Amino acid sequence: MTEILKTLRLFLLLMCHHPEVQTRLKAEVDTIIGTERFPCPEDRKWMPFTQAVMLEIWRYGSQTPLSIPHLCQKNVELDGYLIEAGSVIFPNLYAVHHDEVTWGDPWEFRPERFLNEAGELLPSDHILMQNVIPFSVGKRECPGQDFARSRIFVTMTSLMQRVQVVPPKNSNLPPADPRLYSKAYPMTEPQFECRFLSRENIII
Ligand code: HEM
């Protein structure tokens, strides 16, 4: 659950920093969901930009930077390297998510990178999709990911339906750049305040 909260906190901070992304999210929410019903997880398949924002938050923030350590139980050879039995492996998701060769501009928050020219989500075999792995990969990948993906989607879209997220009036908004997060484990984005302004014409 903490991980869901961390994603939502970073979402709010990034919306304060990127009003243009928020405007585009709201436009997608208004078109697909409207103002007369609650969002549901099934709406996701018609909302590529919202999905791209979620992927970009997970990539950019890399909230579980070193995943969960694993113990290697027997000698394994991988790509010419010997990993000895008894070694502890820390999968470096943060490095995968910020590799300049893969991403080009990894320190930019740019959800559009996950969309093609027609505004559709890239196919799952695209190199960028293969390299966004917030829930890790393989047999031990996060068992809570379907739950997390659907809850985060419903919360984000419900907020976009109802409020405008804006920076605080009388205090500074900290930067969202992950290079500046606390290096304690797990890595944590800074504390911040923001304001919710009610949107007009909401029926539900
Ligand atoms: C944005 C939300 C979340 C993120 C980014 C996330 C990420 C991860 C990652 C990277 C791992 C390590 C996988 C590995 O060892 O290879 C993991 C493991 C795990 N996650 Fe999540 N998680 C999230 C939400 C959740 C939720 C909501 C639940 C439960 C309802 C959950 C339950 C677990 C459990 C039980 C494991 C350990 C699995 C094992 O060791 O076999 N996670 N998660």
JSON list of C-alpha atoms and ligand atoms in Angstrom, two decimals:
[
{"chain": "A", "resi": 1, "resn": "MET", "atom": "CA", "xyz": [0.00, 0.00, 0.00]},
{"chain": "A", "resi": 2, "resn": "THR", "atom": "CA", "xyz": [2.87, 2.37, 0.78]},
{"chain": "A", "resi": 3, "resn": "GLU", "atom": "CA", "xyz": [3.98, 1.97, -2.82]},
{"chain": "A", "resi": 4, "resn": "ILE", "atom": "CA", "xyz": [0.59, 3.10, -4.10]},
{"chain": "A", "resi": 5, "resn": "LEU", "atom": "CA", "xyz": [0.76, 6.18, -1.85]},
{"chain": "A", "resi": 6, "resn": "LYS", "atom": "CA", "xyz": [4.27, 6.96, -3.08]},
{"chain": "A", "resi": 7, "resn": "THR", "atom": "CA", "xyz": [3.10, 6.88, -6.71]},
{"chain": "A", "resi": 8, "resn": "LEU", "atom": "CA", "xyz": [0.14, 9.16, -5.92]},
{"chain": "A", "resi": 9, "resn": "ARG", "atom": "CA", "xyz": [2.31, 11.63, -3.98]},
{"chain": "A", "resi": 10, "resn": "LEU", "atom": "CA", "xyz": [4.74, 11.87, -6.87]},
{"chain": "A", "resi": 11, "resn": "PHE", "atom": "CA", "xyz": [1.80, 12.25, -9.27]},
{"chain": "A", "resi": 12, "resn": "LEU", "atom": "CA", "xyz": [0.60, 15.33, -7.32]},
{"chain": "A", "resi": 13, "resn": "LEU", "atom": "CA", "xyz": [4.09, 16.86, -7.22]},
{"chain": "A", "resi": 14, "resn": "LEU", "atom": "CA", "xyz": [4.56, 16.29, -10.96]},
{"chain": "A", "resi": 15, "resn": "MET", "atom": "CA", "xyz": [1.14, 17.76, -11.77]},
{"chain": "A", "resi": 16, "resn": "CYS", "atom": "CA", "xyz": [2.16, 20.95, -9.93]},
{"chain": "A", "resi": 17, "resn": "HIS", "atom": "CA", "xyz": [5.34, 21.09, -12.00]},
{"chain": "A", "resi": 18, "resn": "HIS", "atom": "CA", "xyz": [3.74, 20.13, -15.34]},
{"chain": "A", "resi": 19, "resn": "PRO", "atom": "CA", "xyz": [0.38, 21.93, -15.80]},
{"chain": "A", "resi": 20, "resn": "GLU", "atom": "CA", "xyz": [0.53, 21.08, -19.54]},
{"chain": "A", "resi": 21, "resn": "VAL", "atom": "CA", "xyz": [0.46, 17.33, -18.68]},
{"chain": "A", "resi": 22, "resn": "GLN", "atom": "CA", "xyz": [-2.43, 17.93, -16.29]},
{"chain": "A", "resi": 23, "resn": "THR", "atom": "CA", "xyz": [-4.39, 19.78, -18.99]},
{"chain": "A", "resi": 24, "resn": "ARG", "atom": "CA", "xyz": [-3.94, 16.88, -21.41]},
{"chain": "A", "resi": 25, "resn": "LEU", "atom": "CA", "xyz": [-4.91, 14.33, -18.73]},
{"chain": "A", "resi": 26, "resn": "LYS", "atom": "CA", "xyz": [-8.08, 16.26, -17.94]},
{"chain": "A", "resi": 27, "resn": "ALA", "atom": "CA", "xyz": [-8.96, 16.45, -21.63]},
{"chain": "A", "resi": 28, "resn": "GLU", "atom": "CA", "xyz": [-8.69, 12.65, -21.89]},
{"chain": "A", "resi": 29, "resn": "VAL", "atom": "CA", "xyz": [-10.74, 12.16, -18.70]},
{"chain": "A", "resi": 30, "resn": "ASP", "atom": "CA", "xyz": [-13.41, 14.60, -19.94]},
{"chain": "A", "resi": 31, "resn": "THR", "atom": "CA", "xyz": [-13.64, 12.89, -23.33]},
{"chain": "A", "resi": 32, "resn": "ILE", "atom": "CA", "xyz": [-13.67, 9.25, -22.22]},
{"chain": "A", "resi": 33, "resn": "ILE", "atom": "CA", "xyz": [-15.27, 9.37, -18.74]},
{"chain": "A", "resi": 34, "resn": "GLY", "atom": "CA", "xyz": [-17.02, 12.73, -18.62]},
{"chain": "A", "resi": 35, "resn": "THR", "atom": "CA", "xyz": [-18.46, 14.25, -15.46]},
{"chain": "A", "resi": 36, "resn": "GLU", "atom": "CA", "xyz": [-21.52, 12.14, -14.78]},
{"chain": "A", "resi": 37, "resn": "ARG", "atom": "CA", "xyz": [-20.02, 8.82, -13.65]},
{"chain": "A", "resi": 38, "resn": "PHE", "atom": "CA", "xyz": [-17.07, 7.52, -11.63]},
{"chain": "A", "resi": 39, "resn": "PRO", "atom": "CA", "xyz": [-13.98, 6.20, -13.45]},
{"chain": "A", "resi": 40, "resn": "CYS", "atom": "CA", "xyz": [-13.51, 2.41, -13.56]},
{"chain": "A", "resi": 41, "resn": "PRO", "atom": "CA", "xyz": [-10.43, 0.30, -14.38]},
{"chain": "A", "resi": 42, "resn": "GLU", "atom": "CA", "xyz": [-11.92, -0.74, -17.75]},
{"chain": "A", "resi": 43, "resn": "ASP", "atom": "CA", "xyz": [-11.64, 2.89, -18.94]},
{"chain": "A", "resi": 44, "resn": "ARG", "atom": "CA", "xyz": [-7.88, 2.39, -19.14]},
{"chain": "A", "resi": 45, "resn": "LYS", "atom": "CA", "xyz": [-7.93, 0.78, -22.56]},
{"chain": "A", "resi": 46, "resn": "TRP", "atom": "CA", "xyz": [-9.37, 3.94, -24.11]},
{"chain": "A", "resi": 47, "resn": "MET", "atom": "CA", "xyz": [-6.97, 6.27, -22.29]},
{"chain": "A", "resi": 48, "resn": "PRO", "atom": "CA", "xyz": [-3.43, 5.93, -23.69]},
{"chain": "A", "resi": 49, "resn": "PHE", "atom": "CA", "xyz": [-2.20, 9.28, -22.40]},
{"chain": "A", "resi": 50, "resn": "THR", "atom": "CA", "xyz": [-3.22, 8.47, -18.82]},
{"chain": "A", "resi": 51, "resn": "GLN", "atom": "CA", "xyz": [-1.46, 5.11, -19.10]},
{"chain": "A", "resi": 52, "resn": "ALA", "atom": "CA", "xyz": [1.63, 6.86, -20.50]},
{"chain": "A", "resi": 53, "resn": "VAL", "atom": "CA", "xyz": [1.62, 9.24, -17.50]},
{"chain": "A", "resi": 54, "resn": "MET", "atom": "CA", "xyz": [1.51, 6.28, -15.09]},
{"chain": "A", "resi": 55, "resn": "LEU", "atom": "CA", "xyz": [4.42, 4.56, -16.86]},
{"chain": "A", "resi": 56, "resn": "GLU", "atom": "CA", "xyz": [6.43, 7.78, -16.90]},
{"chain": "A", "resi": 57, "resn": "ILE", "atom": "CA", "xyz": [5.86, 8.41, -13.16]},
{"chain": "A", "resi": 58, "resn": "TRP", "atom": "CA", "xyz": [7.13, 4.89, -12.40]},
{"chain": "A", "resi": 59, "resn": "ARG", "atom": "CA", "xyz": [10.10, 5.25, -14.75]},
{"chain": "A", "resi": 60, "resn": "TYR", "atom": "CA", "xyz": [11.09, 8.77, -13.71]},
{"chain": "A", "resi": 61, "resn": "GLY", "atom": "CA", "xyz": [10.63, 8.31, -9.95]},
{"chain": "A", "resi": 62, "resn": "SER", "atom": "CA", "xyz": [11.75, 4.64, -9.79]},
{"chain": "A", "resi": 63, "resn": "GLN", "atom": "CA", "xyz": [10.24, 4.33, -6.34]},
{"chain": "A", "resi": 64, "resn": "THR", "atom": "CA", "xyz": [11.68, 0.87, -5.67]},
{"chain": "A", "resi": 65, "resn": "PRO", "atom": "CA", "xyz": [15.15, 1.67, -7.07]},
{"chain": "A", "resi": 66, "resn": "LEU", "atom": "CA", "xyz": [16.86, -1.57, -6.07]},
{"chain": "A", "resi": 67, "resn": "SER", "atom": "CA", "xyz": [13.72, -3.75, -6.15]},
{"chain": "A", "resi": 68, "resn": "ILE", "atom": "CA", "xyz": [13.99, -6.46, -3.47]},
{"chain": "A", "resi": 69, "resn": "PRO", "atom": "CA", "xyz": [17.34, -8.26, -2.95]},
{"chain": "A", "resi": 70, "resn": "HIS", "atom": "CA", "xyz": [17.50, -11.91, -4.05]},
{"chain": "A", "resi": 71, "resn": "LEU", "atom": "CA", "xyz": [19.86, -14.66, -2.88]},
{"chain": "A", "resi": 72, "resn": "CYS", "atom": "CA", "xyz": [21.48, -16.73, -5.63]},
{"chain": "A", "resi": 73, "resn": "GLN", "atom": "CA", "xyz": [21.21, -20.38, -4.52]},
{"chain": "A", "resi": 74, "resn": "LYS", "atom": "CA", "xyz": [23.50, -22.03, -7.09]},
{"chain": "A", "resi": 75, "resn": "ASN", "atom": "CA", "xyz": [26.26, -20.95, -9.50]},
{"chain": "A", "resi": 76, "resn": "VAL", "atom": "CA", "xyz": [24.69, -19.31, -12.56]},
{"chain": "A", "resi": 77, "resn": "GLU", "atom": "CA", "xyz": [26.34, -18.15, -15.79]},
{"chain": "A", "resi": 78, "resn": "LEU", "atom": "CA", "xyz": [24.69, -15.14, -17.38]},
{"chain": "A", "resi": 79, "resn": "ASP", "atom": "CA", "xyz": [26.00, -13.29, -20.45]},
{"chain": "A", "resi": 80, "resn": "GLY", "atom": "CA", "xyz": [29.50, -14.62, -19.75]},
{"chain": "A", "resi": 81, "resn": "TYR", "atom": "CA", "xyz": [29.44, -13.60, -16.06]},
{"chain": "A", "resi": 82, "resn": "LEU", "atom": "CA", "xyz": [29.54, -16.16, -13.24]},
{"chain": "A", "resi": 83, "resn": "ILE", "atom": "CA", "xyz": [27.18, -15.36, -10.37]},
{"chain": "A", "resi": 84, "resn": "GLU", "atom": "CA", "xyz": [28.30, -17.51, -7.47]},
{"chain": "A", "resi": 85, "resn": "ALA", "atom": "CA", "xyz": [25.97, -19.35, -5.12]},
{"chain": "A", "resi": 86, "resn": "GLY", "atom": "CA", "xyz": [25.44, -17.24, -1.98]},
{"chain": "A", "resi": 87, "resn": "SER", "atom": "CA", "xyz": [25.67, -13.89, -3.83]},
{"chain": "A", "resi": 88, "resn": "VAL", "atom": "CA", "xyz": [23.02, -11.32, -3.00]},
{"chain": "A", "resi": 89, "resn": "ILE", "atom": "CA", "xyz": [21.61, -9.65, -6.12]},
{"chain": "A", "resi": 90, "resn": "PHE", "atom": "CA", "xyz": [20.16, -6.13, -6.09]},
{"chain": "A", "resi": 91, "resn": "PRO", "atom": "CA", "xyz": [18.29, -5.54, -9.40]},
{"chain": "A", "resi": 92, "resn": "ASN", "atom": "CA", "xyz": [19.03, -1.90, -10.25]},
{"chain": "A", "resi": 93, "resn": "LEU", "atom": "CA", "xyz": [15.67, -0.74, -11.65]},
{"chain": "A", "resi": 94, "resn": "TYR", "atom": "CA", "xyz": [16.73, 2.91, -11.19]},
{"chain": "A", "resi": 95, "resn": "ALA", "atom": "CA", "xyz": [19.66, 2.40, -13.61]},
{"chain": "A", "resi": 96, "resn": "VAL", "atom": "CA", "xyz": [17.43, 0.64, -16.17]},
{"chain": "A", "resi": 97, "resn": "HIS", "atom": "CA", "xyz": [14.92, 3.51, -15.97]},
{"chain": "A", "resi": 98, "resn": "HIS", "atom": "CA", "xyz": [17.54, 6.25, -16.41]},
{"chain": "A", "resi": 99, "resn": "ASP", "atom": "CA", "xyz": [19.86, 4.72, -19.01]},
{"chain": "A", "resi": 100, "resn": "GLU", "atom": "CA", "xyz": [20.67, 7.47, -21.53]},
{"chain": "A", "resi": 101, "resn": "VAL", "atom": "CA", "xyz": [21.18, 4.96, -24.35]},
{"chain": "A", "resi": 102, "resn": "THR", "atom": "CA", "xyz": [17.63, 3.63, -23.97]},
{"chain": "A", "resi": 103, "resn": "TRP", "atom": "CA", "xyz": [15.78, 6.81, -23.07]},
{"chain": "A", "resi": 104, "resn": "GLY", "atom": "CA", "xyz": [17.81, 9.66, -24.59]},
{"chain": "A", "resi": 105, "resn": "ASP", "atom": "CA", "xyz": [16.55, 12.21, -22.06]},
{"chain": "A", "resi": 106, "resn": "PRO", "atom": "CA", "xyz": [15.96, 10.13, -18.89]},
{"chain": "A", "resi": 107, "resn": "TRP", "atom": "CA", "xyz": [15.86, 13.15, -16.56]},
{"chain": "A", "resi": 108, "resn": "GLU", "atom": "CA", "xyz": [12.95, 14.75, -18.43]},
{"chain": "A", "resi": 109, "resn": "PHE", "atom": "CA", "xyz": [9.39, 13.90, -17.33]},
{"chain": "A", "resi": 110, "resn": "ARG", "atom": "CA", "xyz": [7.87, 13.25, -20.74]},
{"chain": "A", "resi": 111, "resn": "PRO", "atom": "CA", "xyz": [4.88, 10.84, -20.88]},
{"chain": "A", "resi": 112, "resn": "GLU", "atom": "CA", "xyz": [4.63, 11.23, -24.68]},
{"chain": "A", "resi": 113, "resn": "ARG", "atom": "CA", "xyz": [7.69, 9.00, -25.03]},
{"chain": "A", "resi": 114, "resn": "PHE", "atom": "CA", "xyz": [5.32, 6.01, -24.54]},
{"chain": "A", "resi": 115, "resn": "LEU", "atom": "CA", "xyz": [2.98, 7.05, -27.39]},
{"chain": "A", "resi": 116, "resn": "ASN", "atom": "CA", "xyz": [3.32, 6.64, -31.16]},
{"chain": "A", "resi": 117, "resn": "GLU", "atom": "CA", "xyz": [2.54, 9.38, -33.68]},
{"chain": "A", "resi": 118, "resn": "ALA", "atom": "CA", "xyz": [-1.17, 8.47, -33.64]},
{"chain": "A", "resi": 119, "resn": "GLY", "atom": "CA", "xyz": [-1.25, 9.00, -29.86]},
{"chain": "A", "resi": 120, "resn": "GLU", "atom": "CA", "xyz": [-1.55, 5.25, -29.15]},
{"chain": "A", "resi": 121, "resn": "LEU", "atom": "CA", "xyz": [0.40, 3.42, -26.47]},
{"chain": "A", "resi": 122, "resn": "LEU", "atom": "CA", "xyz": [3.54, 1.74, -27.87]},
{"chain": "A", "resi": 123, "resn": "PRO", "atom": "CA", "xyz": [3.26, -2.04, -28.37]},
{"chain": "A", "resi": 124, "resn": "SER", "atom": "CA", "xyz": [4.47, -4.24, -25.51]},
{"chain": "A", "resi": 125, "resn": "ASP", "atom": "CA", "xyz": [7.49, -5.47, -27.51]},
{"chain": "A", "resi": 126, "resn": "HIS", "atom": "CA", "xyz": [8.79, -1.90, -28.09]},
{"chain": "A", "resi": 127, "resn": "ILE", "atom": "CA", "xyz": [12.20, -1.32, -26.49]},
{"chain": "A", "resi": 128, "resn": "LEU", "atom": "CA", "xyz": [10.84, 1.42, -24.18]},
{"chain": "A", "resi": 129, "resn": "MET", "atom": "CA", "xyz": [8.00, -0.81, -22.98]},
{"chain": "A", "resi": 130, "resn": "GLN", "atom": "CA", "xyz": [10.50, -3.63, -22.37]},
{"chain": "A", "resi": 131, "resn": "ASN", "atom": "CA", "xyz": [12.61, -1.28, -20.25]},
{"chain": "A", "resi": 132, "resn": "VAL", "atom": "CA", "xyz": [9.94, 0.17, -17.99]},
{"chain": "A", "resi": 133, "resn": "ILE", "atom": "CA", "xyz": [9.91, -2.42, -15.19]},
{"chain": "A", "resi": 134, "resn": "PRO", "atom": "CA", "xyz": [8.65, -0.78, -11.97]},
{"chain": "A", "resi": 135, "resn": "PHE", "atom": "CA", "xyz": [7.28, -4.12, -10.72]},
{"chain": "A", "resi": 136, "resn": "SER", "atom": "CA", "xyz": [10.49, -5.96, -11.69]},
{"chain": "A", "resi": 137, "resn": "VAL", "atom": "CA", "xyz": [10.39, -9.01, -13.99]},
{"chain": "A", "resi": 138, "resn": "GLY", "atom": "CA", "xyz": [10.35, -12.79, -13.84]},
{"chain": "A", "resi": 139, "resn": "LYS", "atom": "CA", "xyz": [8.93, -15.32, -11.41]},
{"chain": "A", "resi": 140, "resn": "ARG", "atom": "CA", "xyz": [9.14, -13.00, -8.40]},
{"chain": "A", "resi": 141, "resn": "GLU", "atom": "CA", "xyz": [7.74, -9.85, -10.01]},
{"chain": "A", "resi": 142, "resn": "CYS", "atom": "CA", "xyz": [5.33, -7.90, -7.82]},
{"chain": "A", "resi": 143, "resn": "PRO", "atom": "CA", "xyz": [2.15, -9.94, -7.19]},
{"chain": "A", "resi": 144, "resn": "GLY", "atom": "CA", "xyz": [0.27, -6.73, -6.26]},
{"chain": "A", "resi": 145, "resn": "GLN", "atom": "CA", "xyz": [0.80, -4.99, -9.61]},
{"chain": "A", "resi": 146, "resn": "ASP", "atom": "CA", "xyz": [-2.68, -5.48, -11.10]},
{"chain": "A", "resi": 147, "resn": "PHE", "atom": "CA", "xyz": [-4.22, -4.13, -7.93]},
{"chain": "A", "resi": 148, "resn": "ALA", "atom": "CA", "xyz": [-1.75, -1.21, -7.83]},
{"chain": "A", "resi": 149, "resn": "ARG", "atom": "CA", "xyz": [-2.23, -0.35, -11.53]},
{"chain": "A", "resi": 150, "resn": "SER", "atom": "CA", "xyz": [-6.03, -0.27, -11.27]},
{"chain": "A", "resi": 151, "resn": "ARG", "atom": "CA", "xyz": [-6.18, 1.63, -7.93]},
{"chain": "A", "resi": 152, "resn": "ILE", "atom": "CA", "xyz": [-3.70, 4.25, -9.09]},
{"chain": "A", "resi": 153, "resn": "PHE", "atom": "CA", "xyz": [-5.58, 4.71, -12.37]},
{"chain": "A", "resi": 154, "resn": "VAL", "atom": "CA", "xyz": [-8.95, 5.15, -10.63]},
{"chain": "A", "resi": 155, "resn": "THR", "atom": "CA", "xyz": [-7.52, 7.58, -8.05]},
{"chain": "A", "resi": 156, "resn": "MET", "atom": "CA", "xyz": [-5.65, 9.68, -10.60]},
{"chain": "A", "resi": 157, "resn": "THR", "atom": "CA", "xyz": [-8.60, 9.96, -12.97]},
{"chain": "A", "resi": 158, "resn": "SER", "atom": "CA", "xyz": [-11.06, 10.70, -10.12]},
{"chain": "A", "resi": 159, "resn": "LEU", "atom": "CA", "xyz": [-8.82, 13.56, -9.03]},
{"chain": "A", "resi": 160, "resn": "MET", "atom": "CA", "xyz": [-8.47, 14.91, -12.57]},
{"chain": "A", "resi": 161, "resn": "GLN", "atom": "CA", "xyz": [-12.25, 14.74, -12.95]},
{"chain": "A", "resi": 162, "resn": "ARG", "atom": "CA", "xyz": [-12.83, 16.87, -9.86]},
{"chain": "A", "resi": 163, "resn": "VAL", "atom": "CA", "xyz": [-9.89, 19.15, -9.10]},
{"chain": "A", "resi": 164, "resn": "GLN", "atom": "CA", "xyz": [-7.08, 21.23, -10.50]},
{"chain": "A", "resi": 165, "resn": "VAL", "atom": "CA", "xyz": [-3.85, 20.44, -8.64]},
{"chain": "A", "resi": 166, "resn": "VAL", "atom": "CA", "xyz": [-1.79, 23.60, -8.17]},
{"chain": "A", "resi": 167, "resn": "PRO", "atom": "CA", "xyz": [1.35, 24.59, -6.23]},
{"chain": "A", "resi": 168, "resn": "PRO", "atom": "CA", "xyz": [1.04, 26.05, -2.70]},
{"chain": "A", "resi": 169, "resn": "LYS", "atom": "CA", "xyz": [0.44, 29.79, -2.37]},
{"chain": "A", "resi": 170, "resn": "ASN", "atom": "CA", "xyz": [2.94, 30.73, 0.30]},
{"chain": "A", "resi": 171, "resn": "SER", "atom": "CA", "xyz": [5.63, 28.06, 0.27]},
{"chain": "A", "resi": 172, "resn": "ASN", "atom": "CA", "xyz": [8.10, 26.79, -2.28]},
{"chain": "A", "resi": 173, "resn": "LEU", "atom": "CA", "xyz": [7.41, 23.68, -4.31]},
{"chain": "A", "resi": 174, "resn": "PRO", "atom": "CA", "xyz": [10.46, 21.35, -4.09]},
{"chain": "A", "resi": 175, "resn": "PRO", "atom": "CA", "xyz": [11.86, 20.03, -7.39]},
{"chain": "A", "resi": 176, "resn": "ALA", "atom": "CA", "xyz": [10.59, 16.64, -8.59]},
{"chain": "A", "resi": 177, "resn": "ASP", "atom": "CA", "xyz": [13.97, 15.57, -10.03]},
{"chain": "A", "resi": 178, "resn": "PRO", "atom": "CA", "xyz": [14.74, 12.05, -8.70]},
{"chain": "A", "resi": 179, "resn": "ARG", "atom": "CA", "xyz": [18.47, 12.85, -8.55]},
{"chain": "A", "resi": 180, "resn": "LEU", "atom": "CA", "xyz": [17.62, 15.08, -5.56]},
{"chain": "A", "resi": 181, "resn": "TYR", "atom": "CA", "xyz": [15.53, 12.55, -3.59]},
{"chain": "A", "resi": 182, "resn": "SER", "atom": "CA", "xyz": [16.67, 11.31, -0.20]},
{"chain": "A", "resi": 183, "resn": "LYS", "atom": "CA", "xyz": [19.18, 8.50, -0.74]},
{"chain": "A", "resi": 184, "resn": "ALA", "atom": "CA", "xyz": [17.89, 6.60, 2.29]},
{"chain": "A", "resi": 185, "resn": "TYR", "atom": "CA", "xyz": [16.33, 3.25, 1.33]},
{"chain": "A", "resi": 186, "resn": "PRO", "atom": "CA", "xyz": [13.64, 3.27, 0.04]},
{"chain": "A", "resi": 187, "resn": "MET", "atom": "CA", "xyz": [14.39, 6.48, -1.86]},
{"chain": "A", "resi": 188, "resn": "THR", "atom": "CA", "xyz": [11.85, 9.17, -0.99]},
{"chain": "A", "resi": 189, "resn": "GLU", "atom": "CA", "xyz": [10.72, 12.24, -2.86]},
{"chain": "A", "resi": 190, "resn": "PRO", "atom": "CA", "xyz": [10.61, 15.50, -0.82]},
{"chain": "A", "resi": 191, "resn": "GLN", "atom": "CA", "xyz": [7.69, 16.53, 1.38]},
{"chain": "A", "resi": 192, "resn": "PHE", "atom": "CA", "xyz": [5.55, 19.21, -0.23]},
{"chain": "A", "resi": 193, "resn": "GLU", "atom": "CA", "xyz": [2.20, 20.98, -0.03]},
{"chain": "A", "resi": 194, "resn": "CYS", "atom": "CA", "xyz": [-0.21, 21.52, -2.90]},
{"chain": "A", "resi": 195, "resn": "ARG", "atom": "CA", "xyz": [-3.74, 22.88, -3.35]},
{"chain": "A", "resi": 196, "resn": "PHE", "atom": "CA", "xyz": [-6.85, 21.35, -4.90]},
{"chain": "A", "resi": 197, "resn": "LEU", "atom": "CA", "xyz": [-9.12, 23.80, -6.74]},
{"chain": "A", "resi": 198, "resn": "SER", "atom": "CA", "xyz": [-12.61, 22.44, -7.39]},
{"chain": "A", "resi": 199, "resn": "ARG", "atom": "CA", "xyz": [-13.56, 22.09, -11.05]},
{"chain": "A", "resi": 200, "resn": "GLU", "atom": "CA", "xyz": [-16.96, 23.40, -12.12]},
{"chain": "A", "resi": 201, "resn": "ASN", "atom": "CA", "xyz": [-19.81, 21.36, -13.64]},
{"chain": "A", "resi": 202, "resn": "ILE", "atom": "CA", "xyz": [-19.09, 18.11, -11.77]},
{"chain": "A", "resi": 203, "resn": "ILE", "atom": "CA", "xyz": [-22.32, 16.18, -11.39]},
{"chain": "A", "resi": 204, "resn": "ILE", "atom": "CA", "xyz": [-21.23, 13.13, -9.35]},
{"chain": "B", "resi": 1, "resn": "HEM", "atom": "C1", "xyz": [3.13, 1.19, -7.42]},
{"chain": "B", "resi": 1, "resn": "HEM", "atom": "C2", "xyz": [3.00, 0.17, -6.61]},
{"chain": "B", "resi": 1, "resn": "HEM", "atom": "C3", "xyz": [4.01, -0.96, -6.46]},
{"chain": "B", "resi": 1, "resn": "HEM", "atom": "C4", "xyz": [5.28, -1.09, -6.95]},
{"chain": "B", "resi": 1, "resn": "HEM", "atom": "C5", "xyz": [6.07, -0.10, -7.81]},
{"chain": "B", "resi": 1, "resn": "HEM", "atom": "C6", "xyz": [5.78, -2.38, -6.51]},
{"chain": "B", "resi": 1, "resn": "HEM", "atom": "C7", "xyz": [7.04, -2.89, -6.82]},
{"chain": "B", "resi": 1, "resn": "HEM", "atom": "C8", "xyz": [7.51, -4.11, -6.38]},
{"chain": "B", "resi": 1, "resn": "HEM", "atom": "C9", "xyz": [8.81, -4.63, -6.71]},
{"chain": "B", "resi": 1, "resn": "HEM", "atom": "C10", "xyz": [9.86, -3.96, -7.59]},
{"chain": "B", "resi": 1, "resn": "HEM", "atom": "C11", "xyz": [8.93, -5.85, -6.09]},
{"chain": "B", "resi": 1, "resn": "HEM", "atom": "C12", "xyz": [10.15, -6.79, -6.12]},
{"chain": "B", "resi": 1, "resn": "HEM", "atom": "C13", "xyz": [9.94, -7.92, -7.13]},
{"chain": "B", "resi": 1, "resn": "HEM", "atom": "C14", "xyz": [11.13, -8.86, -7.13]},
{"chain": "B", "resi": 1, "resn": "HEM", "atom": "O1", "xyz": [11.57, -9.27, -6.05]},
{"chain": "B", "resi": 1, "resn": "HEM", "atom": "O2", "xyz": [11.62, -9.20, -8.21]},
{"chain": "B", "resi": 1, "resn": "HEM", "atom": "C15", "xyz": [7.69, -6.08, -5.37]},
{"chain": "B", "resi": 1, "resn": "HEM", "atom": "C16", "xyz": [7.44, -7.21, -4.61]},
{"chain": "B", "resi": 1, "resn": "HEM", "atom": "C17", "xyz": [6.27, -7.43, -3.91]},
{"chain": "B", "resi": 1, "resn": "HEM", "atom": "N1", "xyz": [5.13, -6.63, -3.95]},
{"chain": "B", "resi": 1, "resn": "HEM", "atom": "FE1", "xyz": [4.94, -4.88, -4.91]},
{"chain": "B", "resi": 1, "resn": "HEM", "atom": "N2", "xyz": [4.81, -3.00, -5.76]},
{"chain": "B", "resi": 1, "resn": "HEM", "atom": "C18", "xyz": [3.71, -2.18, -5.70]},
{"chain": "B", "resi": 1, "resn": "HEM", "atom": "C19", "xyz": [2.51, -2.43, -5.08]},
{"chain": "B", "resi": 1, "resn": "HEM", "atom": "C20", "xyz": [2.21, -3.57, -4.37]},
{"chain": "B", "resi": 1, "resn": "HEM", "atom": "C21", "xyz": [0.93, -3.84, -3.74]},
{"chain": "B", "resi": 1, "resn": "HEM", "atom": "C22", "xyz": [-0.30, -2.90, -3.77]},
{"chain": "B", "resi": 1, "resn": "HEM", "atom": "C23", "xyz": [1.05, -5.06, -3.14]},
{"chain": "B", "resi": 1, "resn": "HEM", "atom": "C24", "xyz": [0.02, -5.85, -2.34]},
{"chain": "B", "resi": 1, "resn": "HEM", "atom": "C25", "xyz": [-1.29, -5.65, -2.41]},
{"chain": "B", "resi": 1, "resn": "HEM", "atom": "C26", "xyz": [2.40, -5.56, -3.37]},
{"chain": "B", "resi": 1, "resn": "HEM", "atom": "C27", "xyz": [2.90, -6.76, -2.91]},
{"chain": "B", "resi": 1, "resn": "HEM", "atom": "C28", "xyz": [4.18, -7.22, -3.14]},
{"chain": "B", "resi": 1, "resn": "HEM", "atom": "C29", "xyz": [4.73, -8.46, -2.56]},
{"chain": "B", "resi": 1, "resn": "HEM", "atom": "C30", "xyz": [4.01, -9.42, -1.60]},
{"chain": "B", "resi": 1, "resn": "HEM", "atom": "C31", "xyz": [6.04, -8.60, -3.05]},
{"chain": "B", "resi": 1, "resn": "HEM", "atom": "C32", "xyz": [7.05, -9.72, -2.76]},
{"chain": "B", "resi": 1, "resn": "HEM", "atom": "C33", "xyz": [6.90, -10.83, -3.79]},
{"chain": "B", "resi": 1, "resn": "HEM", "atom": "C34", "xyz": [7.94, -11.96, -3.61]},
{"chain": "B", "resi": 1, "resn": "HEM", "atom": "O3", "xyz": [8.93, -11.78, -2.91]},
{"chain": "B", "resi": 1, "resn": "HEM", "atom": "O4", "xyz": [7.75, -13.02, -4.22]},
{"chain": "B", "resi": 1, "resn": "HEM", "atom": "N3", "xyz": [3.06, -4.63, -4.14]},
{"chain": "B", "resi": 1, "resn": "HEM", "atom": "N4", "xyz": [6.84, -5.02, -5.58]}
]
